[in-house]
XYZ file of C-alpha atoms in Angstrom:
773
model
C 0.000 0.000 0.000
C 1.313 3.459 -0.959
C 0.159 6.771 0.449
C 1.372 8.699 -2.547
C 4.383 10.855 -3.339
C 6.287 12.670 -0.636
C 4.688 15.964 0.225
C 6.937 18.994 -0.336
C 6.019 20.319 3.093
C 7.385 17.294 4.945
C 9.736 19.140 7.287
C 13.177 17.693 7.708
C 12.649 14.641 5.496
C 12.367 11.058 6.766
C 15.171 9.744 8.988
C 17.286 6.916 7.597
C 16.576 4.817 10.698
C 13.006 4.439 9.416
C 13.992 3.143 6.002
C 11.417 0.574 4.855
C 14.072 -1.593 3.232
C 14.841 -3.192 6.588
C 12.362 -4.083 9.304
C 8.698 -4.930 9.796
C 5.596 -3.883 7.802
C 4.805 -1.511 10.663
C 8.138 0.224 10.151
C 7.438 0.535 6.428
C 4.021 2.042 7.201
C 5.574 4.547 9.584
C 7.992 5.593 6.854
C 5.117 6.094 4.380
C 3.042 8.069 6.885
C 5.908 10.461 7.514
C 6.850 10.721 3.832
C 3.323 11.693 2.825
C 2.829 14.148 5.761
C -0.262 12.341 6.973
C 1.858 11.947 10.093
C 3.751 15.204 10.652
C 7.474 14.887 11.174
C 7.537 17.688 13.762
C 4.986 15.787 15.865
C 7.014 12.600 15.532
C 10.207 14.385 16.583
C 8.440 15.886 19.613
C 7.999 12.411 21.085
C 10.582 11.226 23.614
C 13.339 9.185 21.932
C 12.503 5.973 23.827
C 8.885 6.185 22.679
C 9.961 6.697 19.072
C 12.166 3.616 19.337
C 9.287 1.636 20.826
C 6.859 2.623 18.069
C 9.438 1.922 15.368
C 9.955 -1.579 16.745
C 6.268 -2.627 16.692
C 5.652 -5.787 14.711
C 2.299 -5.176 13.011
C 0.512 -2.256 11.375
C -2.654 -2.322 13.510
C -0.697 -2.033 16.735
C 1.225 0.912 15.275
C -1.967 2.693 14.196
C -3.576 2.165 17.624
C -0.542 3.646 19.365
C -0.351 6.603 16.976
C -4.008 7.393 17.718
C -3.308 7.017 21.443
C -0.467 9.548 21.160
C -2.704 11.978 19.171
C -0.420 11.725 16.152
C -3.280 10.388 14.025
C -7.045 10.678 14.414
C -9.269 7.614 14.573
C -10.647 8.550 11.129
C -7.156 8.713 9.624
C -6.270 5.338 11.140
C -9.459 3.758 9.727
C -8.669 5.097 6.256
C -5.139 3.708 6.486
C -6.479 0.282 7.507
C -9.005 0.327 4.653
C -6.383 1.391 2.120
C -8.629 4.259 0.858
C -6.025 6.965 1.162
C -6.447 8.929 -2.039
C -7.292 12.480 -0.921
C -6.071 12.198 2.669
C -3.479 14.890 1.877
C -4.869 17.677 -0.325
C -2.249 20.207 -1.297
C -1.056 21.840 1.943
C -3.780 20.204 4.031
C -4.076 16.836 5.730
C -7.562 15.454 6.353
C -8.403 14.794 10.020
C -12.054 13.723 10.028
C -15.205 13.471 7.964
C -17.799 16.132 8.824
C -20.624 15.282 6.435
C -21.779 14.871 2.863
C -24.260 16.503 0.538
C -25.338 16.496 -3.052
C -22.254 18.431 -4.119
C -19.484 16.608 -2.271
C -18.016 15.457 1.010
C -16.850 17.866 3.719
C -13.813 17.051 5.862
C -12.132 18.665 8.813
C -8.484 19.234 7.918
C -5.363 21.008 9.101
C -2.845 23.183 7.279
C 0.498 21.387 7.324
C 2.523 24.459 8.315
C 0.118 26.868 10.000
C -1.575 24.005 11.904
C -4.870 25.834 11.508
C -8.096 23.828 11.397
C -10.113 24.243 8.184
C -13.046 22.588 6.433
C -12.468 21.143 2.962
C -15.206 20.261 0.506
C -14.199 17.594 -2.035
C -16.213 16.813 -5.125
C -17.527 13.240 -4.804
C -15.504 10.825 -6.927
C -18.375 9.780 -9.173
C -19.311 13.394 -9.811
C -15.961 14.499 -11.183
C -16.812 12.976 -14.558
C -20.071 14.938 -14.828
C -19.311 18.266 -16.547
C -22.483 19.950 -15.256
C -21.794 19.023 -11.627
C -18.155 20.025 -12.003
C -19.252 23.402 -13.374
C -21.663 23.786 -10.461
C -18.872 22.880 -8.001
C -16.639 25.573 -9.499
C -19.539 28.031 -9.289
C -19.874 27.321 -5.588
C -16.158 27.933 -5.041
C -16.290 31.272 -6.829
C -19.515 32.320 -5.132
C -18.165 31.715 -1.634
C -14.956 33.557 -2.550
C -16.970 36.601 -3.661
C -18.989 36.815 -0.459
C -17.275 38.481 2.487
C -19.701 38.564 5.402
C -19.549 37.547 9.093
C -22.548 35.228 8.643
C -21.211 33.451 5.542
C -18.521 30.787 5.585
C -15.204 32.240 4.379
C -13.372 30.710 1.414
C -9.618 30.299 1.940
C -8.103 28.183 -0.834
C -8.811 25.792 -3.707
C -6.973 23.185 -5.741
C -6.983 19.723 -7.235
C -5.060 16.525 -6.548
C -4.232 13.735 -9.003
C -3.327 10.217 -7.934
C -0.389 8.076 -9.044
C -3.016 5.435 -9.764
C -4.434 6.124 -13.271
C -7.713 4.498 -12.199
C -8.261 7.125 -9.488
C -9.961 10.367 -10.570
C -8.666 13.876 -10.006
C -10.049 15.346 -6.764
C -11.316 18.924 -6.881
C -11.544 20.699 -3.537
C -11.912 24.049 -1.922
C -10.976 25.125 1.581
C -13.205 27.058 3.970
C -12.940 28.310 7.527
C -13.725 25.661 10.096
C -16.746 26.663 12.187
C -17.080 24.957 15.581
C -20.528 24.372 17.046
C -23.715 22.655 15.881
C -25.835 23.068 12.821
C -29.284 24.495 13.463
C -30.990 21.176 12.836
C -28.989 19.369 15.529
C -29.268 22.337 17.889
C -33.075 22.180 17.857
C -33.143 18.393 17.968
C -30.861 18.392 21.019
C -32.214 21.409 22.923
C -35.776 21.724 21.648
C -37.448 24.793 20.092
C -35.499 27.989 20.641
C -36.646 31.023 22.660
C -38.390 33.500 20.381
C -35.653 36.189 20.598
C -32.877 33.688 19.892
C -34.720 32.120 16.953
C -35.354 35.572 15.475
C -31.768 36.668 16.038
C -30.420 33.632 14.170
C -32.926 34.206 11.351
C -31.871 37.865 11.315
C -28.230 36.863 10.873
C -29.064 34.508 8.009
C -31.187 37.228 6.376
C -28.143 39.495 6.670
C -26.109 36.828 4.836
C -28.796 36.600 2.142
C -28.657 40.368 1.717
C -24.942 40.040 0.925
C -25.643 37.231 -1.560
C -28.470 39.243 -3.140
C -26.098 42.199 -3.546
C -23.934 39.936 -5.747
C -26.896 38.567 -7.718
C -26.777 35.109 -6.078
C -29.559 32.775 -4.907
C -28.600 30.010 -2.444
C -31.533 27.648 -3.250
C -30.880 25.317 -0.306
C -31.549 27.291 2.889
C -32.349 24.772 5.625
C -31.368 24.185 9.274
C -28.613 21.687 8.454
C -26.881 24.305 6.268
C -26.650 26.854 9.096
C -23.923 26.443 11.702
C -24.280 28.127 15.108
C -21.036 28.839 16.961
C -20.770 28.622 20.761
C -20.932 32.442 20.788
C -24.317 32.379 19.025
C -23.123 33.475 15.564
C -24.901 31.921 12.581
C -22.826 30.871 9.557
C -24.488 30.005 6.241
C -22.889 26.966 4.567
C -23.188 24.821 1.445
C -23.543 27.012 -1.622
C -23.553 23.932 -3.848
C -26.924 24.776 -5.414
C -26.273 28.493 -5.739
C -27.596 30.252 -8.825
C -25.928 33.275 -10.369
C -28.688 35.412 -11.880
C -26.351 36.360 -14.728
C -25.583 32.716 -15.588
C -27.540 29.468 -15.769
C -26.064 26.163 -14.707
C -29.392 24.432 -14.021
C -31.416 22.498 -16.526
C -35.084 23.610 -16.402
C -37.279 20.980 -14.819
C -34.545 19.460 -12.633
C -35.476 19.329 -8.925
C -32.819 20.972 -6.736
C -33.037 21.575 -2.992
C -34.677 19.999 0.060
C -38.400 19.514 -0.462
C -39.460 20.316 3.105
C -37.859 23.786 2.909
C -38.288 24.482 -0.804
C -40.353 27.299 -2.314
C -43.214 26.149 -4.609
C -41.726 27.890 -7.656
C -38.415 26.105 -7.032
C -40.279 22.782 -7.122
C -41.655 23.745 -10.541
C -38.424 25.161 -12.059
C -35.249 25.625 -10.015
C -33.579 27.450 -12.908
C -35.878 30.484 -12.720
C -35.997 31.353 -8.998
C -34.817 34.611 -7.419
C -33.991 35.745 -3.889
C -37.629 35.323 -2.817
C -37.137 31.556 -2.930
C -34.406 31.911 -0.278
C -36.716 34.113 1.798
C -39.348 31.357 1.645
C -36.810 28.746 2.783
C -35.635 31.051 5.577
C -39.263 31.331 6.725
C -39.448 27.527 6.870
C -36.189 27.489 8.832
C -37.540 30.040 11.323
C -40.655 27.869 11.650
C -38.348 24.941 12.517
C -36.475 26.997 15.144
C -39.717 28.093 16.821
C -41.565 24.758 16.737
C -38.999 22.003 16.355
C -40.783 20.568 13.319
C -40.970 21.180 9.586
C -43.832 23.327 8.279
C -44.704 20.586 5.757
C -44.500 17.204 7.550
C -43.689 14.434 5.073
C -46.540 11.996 4.448
C -45.394 10.094 1.379
C -42.687 9.639 -1.211
C -40.619 12.524 -2.553
C -42.662 12.540 -5.770
C -45.910 12.779 -3.787
C -44.464 15.557 -1.656
C -43.485 17.535 -4.757
C -47.024 17.288 -6.143
C -48.622 18.133 -2.778
C -46.434 21.221 -2.254
C -47.960 23.026 -5.238
C -51.121 23.764 -3.240
C -50.262 22.854 0.365
C -50.458 25.580 3.024
C -47.927 25.456 5.871
C -48.897 24.826 9.459
C -49.645 27.834 11.637
C -46.791 28.662 14.012
C -49.170 29.492 16.859
C -51.072 26.262 16.303
C -47.876 24.448 17.310
C -46.522 26.977 19.822
C -49.011 29.316 21.459
C -46.483 31.714 23.057
C -45.259 32.979 19.665
C -46.495 36.591 19.260
C -49.276 36.986 16.652
C -47.177 39.648 14.896
C -44.293 37.204 14.492
C -46.678 34.568 13.148
C -47.685 37.086 10.468
C -44.012 37.679 9.585
C -43.375 33.923 9.196
C -46.578 33.508 7.167
C -45.570 36.302 4.807
C -42.074 34.832 4.341
C -43.716 31.498 3.438
C -46.430 32.872 1.166
C -47.027 30.504 -1.779
C -47.129 33.445 -4.205
C -43.647 35.031 -4.443
C -45.207 38.465 -4.995
C -46.851 38.271 -1.571
C -43.574 37.625 0.267
C -41.006 40.137 1.433
C -39.254 41.156 -1.754
C -35.728 41.571 -0.353
C -33.678 40.313 2.611
C -33.503 43.905 3.858
C -37.295 43.876 4.244
C -37.015 40.652 6.280
C -34.403 42.295 8.502
C -36.748 45.183 9.231
C -39.629 42.812 9.941
C -37.597 40.782 12.454
C -36.225 43.781 14.351
C -39.068 44.092 16.916
C -38.630 40.475 18.064
C -34.933 40.587 18.927
C -35.403 41.953 22.468
C -34.840 39.145 24.993
C -38.007 38.136 26.813
C -36.201 36.109 29.504
C -32.998 36.868 31.354
C -29.935 37.604 29.251
C -27.850 34.514 28.476
C -24.748 36.382 29.632
C -26.169 36.979 33.135
C -24.637 34.665 35.764
C -26.834 31.838 37.004
C -28.889 32.684 40.061
C -29.656 36.284 39.101
C -33.317 36.554 38.319
C -34.529 38.975 35.683
C -35.586 42.261 37.174
C -33.451 41.929 40.315
C -31.303 44.975 40.895
C -27.867 43.372 40.564
C -24.604 44.683 39.127
C -24.278 43.880 35.440
C -20.988 43.446 33.627
C -21.404 45.706 30.625
C -17.938 45.044 29.235
C -16.845 48.605 30.019
C -13.590 49.325 31.748
C -13.855 50.254 35.439
C -14.064 53.899 36.407
C -10.714 55.523 37.087
C -9.731 56.135 40.694
C -9.992 59.543 42.288
C -6.652 61.254 41.930
C -5.485 63.827 44.473
C -5.756 67.267 42.999
C -7.518 65.955 39.907
C -11.029 65.386 38.675
C -12.756 62.061 39.397
C -14.479 60.385 36.471
C -18.231 60.614 36.789
C -19.900 57.369 37.798
C -22.549 57.296 35.083
C -23.812 55.109 32.311
C -22.518 55.756 28.837
C -24.881 57.813 26.711
C -25.316 56.949 23.017
C -27.055 58.907 20.263
C -28.573 56.985 17.330
C -28.933 59.056 14.159
C -30.810 57.362 11.315
C -33.829 58.286 9.226
C -34.994 54.639 9.263
C -37.069 53.857 12.352
C -36.348 50.120 12.199
C -32.583 50.641 12.440
C -33.018 53.040 15.368
C -35.266 50.555 17.134
C -32.828 47.681 16.536
C -29.864 49.668 17.886
C -31.857 51.005 20.822
C -32.871 47.515 21.933
C -29.240 46.442 22.136
C -28.140 49.686 23.811
C -30.774 49.552 26.534
C -30.098 45.838 27.056
C -26.493 46.773 27.881
C -27.654 49.413 30.419
C -26.513 52.340 28.285
C -28.546 55.538 28.070
C -29.944 56.179 24.621
C -31.418 59.011 22.567
C -32.526 59.109 18.933
C -32.390 61.645 16.126
C -33.992 61.288 12.712
C -31.737 63.712 10.808
C -28.494 65.647 10.990
C -29.928 68.870 12.439
C -31.567 67.015 15.316
C -28.296 65.209 15.962
C -26.231 68.388 16.181
C -28.820 70.007 18.446
C -28.748 66.974 20.757
C -24.952 67.014 20.976
C -24.997 70.730 21.791
C -27.566 70.165 24.542
C -26.147 67.060 26.246
C -22.933 65.129 26.636
C -22.723 61.905 24.594
C -20.045 59.230 24.598
C -20.866 57.697 21.213
C -22.854 58.593 18.096
C -24.153 55.893 15.731
C -24.501 57.939 12.551
C -26.113 56.906 9.264
C -24.244 58.077 6.174
C -27.166 58.416 3.760
C -29.845 60.676 5.197
C -32.105 63.240 3.509
C -31.066 66.836 3.934
C -27.819 66.919 5.873
C -25.745 63.802 5.129
C -23.972 61.784 7.776
C -20.596 62.917 6.449
C -21.608 66.571 6.896
C -22.768 65.826 10.436
C -19.459 64.092 11.164
C -17.466 67.057 9.908
C -19.544 69.423 12.030
C -19.031 67.251 15.110
C -15.284 67.175 14.607
C -15.135 70.943 14.132
C -17.321 71.930 17.071
C -17.439 69.029 19.524
C -17.231 70.144 23.136
C -16.058 66.677 24.140
C -12.805 65.822 22.325
C -13.136 62.047 22.792
C -16.648 61.685 21.386
C -16.731 58.457 19.345
C -18.568 58.234 16.025
C -19.446 54.952 14.296
C -20.822 55.414 10.782
C -23.636 53.191 9.501
C -23.428 52.593 5.752
C -25.459 50.733 3.168
C -23.533 50.299 -0.072
C -20.825 52.921 0.357
C -17.744 52.184 -1.823
C -14.537 51.287 0.050
C -12.723 54.446 -1.086
C -15.491 56.625 0.349
C -15.417 54.703 3.625
C -11.658 55.259 3.814
C -12.171 58.993 3.312
C -14.833 59.022 6.041
C -12.314 57.518 8.458
C -9.872 60.280 7.499
C -12.633 62.822 8.151
C -12.788 61.691 11.766
C -15.001 58.595 12.009
C -13.775 56.051 14.560
C -15.338 53.000 12.901
C -18.146 51.950 10.559
C -20.748 49.210 10.270
C -22.111 48.016 6.937
C -25.865 47.491 6.828
C -27.347 45.056 7.477
C -25.281 44.319 10.568
C -25.810 41.752 13.294
C -26.126 42.218 17.043
C -22.728 40.576 17.421
C -21.093 43.172 15.162
C -22.908 46.074 16.820
C -21.981 44.870 20.305
C -18.314 44.435 19.414
C -17.916 47.819 17.702
C -19.805 49.790 20.382
C -17.959 48.223 23.307
C -14.579 48.661 21.616
C -15.277 52.349 20.944
C -16.460 52.986 24.504
C -13.479 51.172 26.024
C -11.159 53.374 23.962
C -13.021 56.506 25.079
C -12.778 55.455 28.739
C -9.049 54.852 28.366
C -8.522 58.242 26.712
C -10.472 60.035 29.414
C -8.521 58.248 32.147
C -5.324 59.264 30.393
C -6.504 62.882 30.231
C -7.449 62.783 33.884
C -4.021 61.504 34.830
C -2.386 64.042 32.532
C -4.344 66.902 34.106
C -3.370 65.658 37.526
C 0.300 65.498 36.586
C 0.144 68.952 35.014
C -1.546 70.323 38.116
C 1.081 68.803 40.395
C 3.862 70.008 38.120
C 2.353 73.489 37.929
C 2.131 73.631 41.689
C 5.759 72.603 42.003
C 6.774 75.148 39.387
C 4.798 77.889 41.151
C 6.612 77.041 44.351
C 9.907 77.114 42.515
C 9.073 80.461 40.922
C 7.988 81.941 44.207
C 11.238 80.867 45.888
C 13.749 80.963 43.097
C 12.375 83.058 40.246
C 15.885 84.182 39.430
C 16.877 80.550 38.770
C 14.086 80.204 36.209
C 15.247 83.292 34.348
C 18.818 82.044 34.487
C 17.728 78.661 33.108
C 15.932 80.277 30.184
C 18.868 82.532 29.449
C 21.271 79.592 29.522
C 19.032 77.611 27.177
C 18.970 80.456 24.682
C 22.711 80.931 24.972
C 23.358 77.209 24.418
C 21.105 77.173 21.368
C 22.834 80.309 20.076
C 26.241 78.651 20.391
C 24.987 75.716 18.310
C 23.607 78.125 15.714
C 26.888 80.087 15.568
C 28.599 76.897 14.417
C 26.929 77.474 11.047
C 28.538 80.929 10.837
C 25.173 82.709 10.551
C 23.956 85.685 12.550
C 20.261 85.050 12.906
C 17.335 85.969 15.135
C 15.458 82.798 14.192
C 15.540 81.404 17.753
C 13.741 84.457 19.121
C 11.308 84.348 16.215
C 10.635 80.662 16.859
C 9.778 81.406 20.481
C 7.238 84.025 19.404
C 5.762 81.763 16.696
C 5.232 79.019 19.242
C 3.579 81.319 21.774
C 1.203 82.764 19.143
C 0.275 79.301 17.896
C -0.146 77.780 21.373
C -2.304 80.653 22.624
C -4.582 80.303 19.613
C -4.801 76.516 19.985
C -5.636 76.737 23.692
C -9.123 78.005 22.756
C -9.977 74.816 20.813
C -11.921 72.076 22.669
C -9.647 69.392 21.225
C -6.688 70.842 23.160
C -8.645 71.364 26.388
C -6.548 70.297 29.351
C -3.367 70.123 27.265
C -2.386 73.769 26.748
C -2.257 76.266 29.600
C 0.056 79.139 30.475
C 2.538 76.791 32.098
C 2.687 74.669 28.927
C 3.225 77.796 26.814
C 6.057 79.023 29.052
C 7.823 75.661 28.866
C 7.302 75.529 25.089
C 8.709 79.026 24.644
C 11.754 78.122 26.717
C 12.397 74.711 25.077
C 11.803 75.629 21.420
C 15.333 77.035 20.814
C 16.771 73.592 21.624
C 15.040 71.946 18.662
C 18.233 71.735 16.549
C 20.721 71.190 19.365
C 21.693 67.889 17.732
C 23.349 69.821 14.867
C 26.435 70.075 17.061
C 27.022 66.363 16.421
C 26.896 66.561 12.618
C 30.103 66.372 10.556
C 31.351 69.598 8.987
C 30.943 68.430 5.383
C 27.205 67.968 6.045
C 26.699 71.104 8.103
C 28.558 73.455 5.776
C 27.628 72.021 2.386
C 26.331 74.933 0.256
C 24.080 72.922 -2.082
C 21.419 70.262 -1.668
C 22.376 67.113 0.202
C 22.621 63.765 -1.514
C 20.249 61.013 -0.243
C 23.110 59.492 1.783
C 24.035 62.890 3.257
C 20.395 63.607 4.037
C 20.195 60.378 6.038
C 23.216 61.490 8.080
C 21.659 64.915 8.583
C 18.458 63.309 9.938
C 20.487 61.924 12.844
C 20.597 65.372 14.450
C 17.145 64.725 15.905
C 18.307 61.576 17.687
C 21.629 63.128 18.782
C 19.868 66.106 20.350
C 17.178 64.028 22.057
C 19.632 61.528 23.541
C 21.864 64.323 24.831
C 18.948 65.975 26.612
C 17.652 62.629 27.843
C 20.960 61.926 29.612
C 20.657 65.278 31.366
C 17.038 64.501 32.318
C 18.054 61.216 33.945
C 20.559 62.975 36.177
C 18.417 66.007 37.023
C 14.913 64.709 37.734
C 13.769 67.934 39.369
C 13.567 69.563 35.942
C 11.823 66.581 34.327
C 8.879 68.531 32.827
C 11.165 71.038 31.125
C 13.665 68.447 29.904
C 11.012 65.996 28.698
C 9.452 68.682 26.524
C 12.902 69.579 25.225
C 13.532 65.907 24.365
C 10.163 65.661 22.589
C 10.875 68.761 20.516
C 14.442 67.825 19.614
C 13.513 64.301 18.483
C 10.145 64.831 16.824
C 10.002 68.322 15.276
C 10.664 66.754 11.839
C 7.892 64.148 12.118
C 4.982 64.645 9.707
C 1.300 64.281 10.546
C 0.845 61.801 7.666
C 3.558 59.539 9.104
C 6.255 60.180 6.481
C 8.642 62.202 8.662
C 11.677 61.192 10.702
C 13.246 59.715 12.799
C 10.396 57.483 14.092
C 7.735 57.981 11.358
C 5.130 58.899 13.964
C 1.725 59.949 12.642
C -1.182 62.054 13.892
C -1.431 62.590 17.633
C 1.395 60.116 18.248
C 3.644 63.138 17.660
C 4.017 65.120 20.923
C 1.979 68.326 20.873
C 4.981 70.561 21.574
C 6.823 69.083 18.573
C 3.786 69.604 16.313
C 3.690 73.285 17.294
C 7.444 73.819 16.821
C 7.277 72.108 13.409
C 4.918 74.798 12.056
C 7.061 77.666 13.326
C 10.277 76.038 12.121
C 8.965 75.398 8.597
C 7.481 78.892 8.287
C 10.791 80.510 9.258
C 12.734 78.197 6.934
C 10.502 79.155 3.983
C 10.909 82.886 4.759
C 14.691 82.636 5.084
C 17.173 82.300 2.188
C 18.843 78.973 1.538
C 21.801 78.128 -0.730
C 19.530 76.268 -3.148
C 16.573 78.737 -3.189
C 15.597 82.356 -2.432
C 13.307 83.268 0.497
C 9.528 83.222 -0.012
C 7.175 86.093 0.634
C 4.750 85.679 3.549
C 1.734 84.903 1.344
C 3.683 82.310 -0.633
C 4.959 80.612 2.532
C 1.420 80.420 3.953
C 0.115 78.984 0.676
C 2.817 76.298 0.592
C 2.079 75.252 4.155
C -1.731 75.260 3.920
C -2.145 73.886 0.407
C 0.934 72.167 -0.965
C 2.297 70.609 2.230
C -0.796 70.517 4.449
C -0.462 66.745 5.091
C 2.723 67.560 7.005
C 0.983 69.367 9.857
C -1.689 68.845 12.501
C -4.876 70.067 10.725
C -6.213 71.760 13.869
C -2.950 73.602 14.436
C -2.832 74.498 10.744
C -6.264 76.148 11.068
C -4.908 78.165 14.012
C -1.830 79.088 11.952
C -4.023 80.455 9.157
C -5.896 82.619 11.670
C -2.742 84.001 13.308
C -0.525 84.134 10.208
C -0.409 87.933 10.458
C 1.327 87.604 13.839
C 3.959 85.352 12.231
C 4.558 88.003 9.556
C 4.858 90.742 12.189
C 7.345 88.666 14.193
C 9.473 88.032 11.105
C 9.601 91.761 10.312
C 10.317 92.867 13.891
C 13.172 90.368 14.399
C 15.121 90.381 11.119
C 18.358 88.478 10.552
C 21.633 90.392 10.781
C 20.693 92.300 13.920
C 22.130 91.252 17.292
C 19.249 91.097 19.774
C 21.243 89.397 22.529
């Protein structure tokens, strides 16, 4: 018996001590298992050496297989296939088959494992007899492509595909495709094991499948085999739609008219008549039958004869009433199920989106939440773990975080979406308000403090993007989170919305699982940012108090420090041989910019008079690292080569490390020296992340460095350089605000535009060539 050719991924090869030329049949089998990668060499090597010797010395094959299963080196299924000699397809490309999961009309599904990543996957293999049928092979390829096109949390994800030929010419080529492995039970087994589901849970699972159908419908696809056994439910309660083997692409036809495809008990009447002509309403019908199964534990059309008799009967048969089987189902939900299962397609919901809206009112849990610990009865006033981070501690001299529930604003012109989001929000003990358009939303944010806004993109009147831009311009709370809700917004537009200030987005239709994850993540981030601000304010307050004490006792020392800083920076500047007032100008630029920025809500708690004084004192040290540059770089009259420019960039690191060594030895001046380090190292970083030395982006760049960068660039543009003349004020402003705007903090750049006249006045009042010291 041969397992096939050696797999290229067999790590390390097969040791000579296992050569099949000498020894027992068991030893020969062990060699073949390792050579083919059905038994992984790394697992074999991980065994203790005495155990390897013992296994290699076994006399017969069955004993070897039993021991390999006992050591978890093979599964029982693999061992059975080895014993039976049916090993074609046990290694498929980079995957080894572990177990058989099930079979359907379009193939057999196996659990497998990637040979290198060791990740569990599911692999669907076209049944051997089917590979010679061109129509079924075409349909199998269609399923592969369909699953690959669909990217949705409630649809199985396609990972890989391929084919495997055997050394035996009598064995057919195996076609396969690889999908994510979904743990859990299918919906059929779940109901059979646990009984009919609670109404909210049944509706939530149906809602998730309808969301998957909406994605398929967007791509012009009809599943044609929606049934409980094709829906997996993970331990976390997420539904995954499987088995697209009967899928129909509206733009193509792979089905012969008159051929029966699907499962009769869950099949729409028009699909019974002609499976080649159905549209998405057939899937909606089957989903209605599946919801009926979840609520009642039985099929809506109990079988009473042969398949042929069932097909004939279905043309006129009405389904059972849900409430006739289960009286606690709300009458309104019974009407929804009845409409989904209407015999006439025109009387059903026309799209999956309509089904989503219809199911929304039934998603609120009627019993206690499944996440509540056992023993807590519904309605009892007990602490609930909402997933939020704990409130920050009270800090001496600082502000304690308010012990309050998070408040969320839902902005959407569609009442069903607002109701769906509100049900989740209130279930999590968050406070909630609604707005139907952009103007109402902005008025609500002005009137009350919100932690999070769920904002629809496409609304009549003022669009969601316009609302977002207004919130980011005028928000009184700098850490307000905004999650955008989009329908069919192109990816490029979504990317631009994130650049405009959105924190995240959800694509409609979205599931409760997605909504819960995005909302809790956003709120946890907001809590962390507010705790950081609180700590920062506390540290600033303590530092300010210490500095006030220092000033009161030793004000002369502060003036001496500032004078020494300016003198040191001037000595570094004199190394270039220039007589310039740029250090004094830079101090004034920074003060003007910082005073203007202090009025913006986004900088609340970050800029005060103490910050401005430190900034003004530290700014002249920004280029202190130039003292460490070689002369041929520092004095070169023309433009630097790329290699020379890289050397020049090191001045930021040289300056920062020099100041950092001083800071470590003189901790009493830590606030001053830390700002000086930040400025020296990061004043050449760019807001878009393309600067140096650390390629920081956005608010990762220290605020003091972002302010100095604007003043430094403005002065550089106004001053002559060996390779260019100086620019006029208007030209310098235009370059900074239009040509190179990605380089700077956009909020600081707005302040710069407003106070540009002060920059021009400073440049005129402190010209080069005059000694102001």
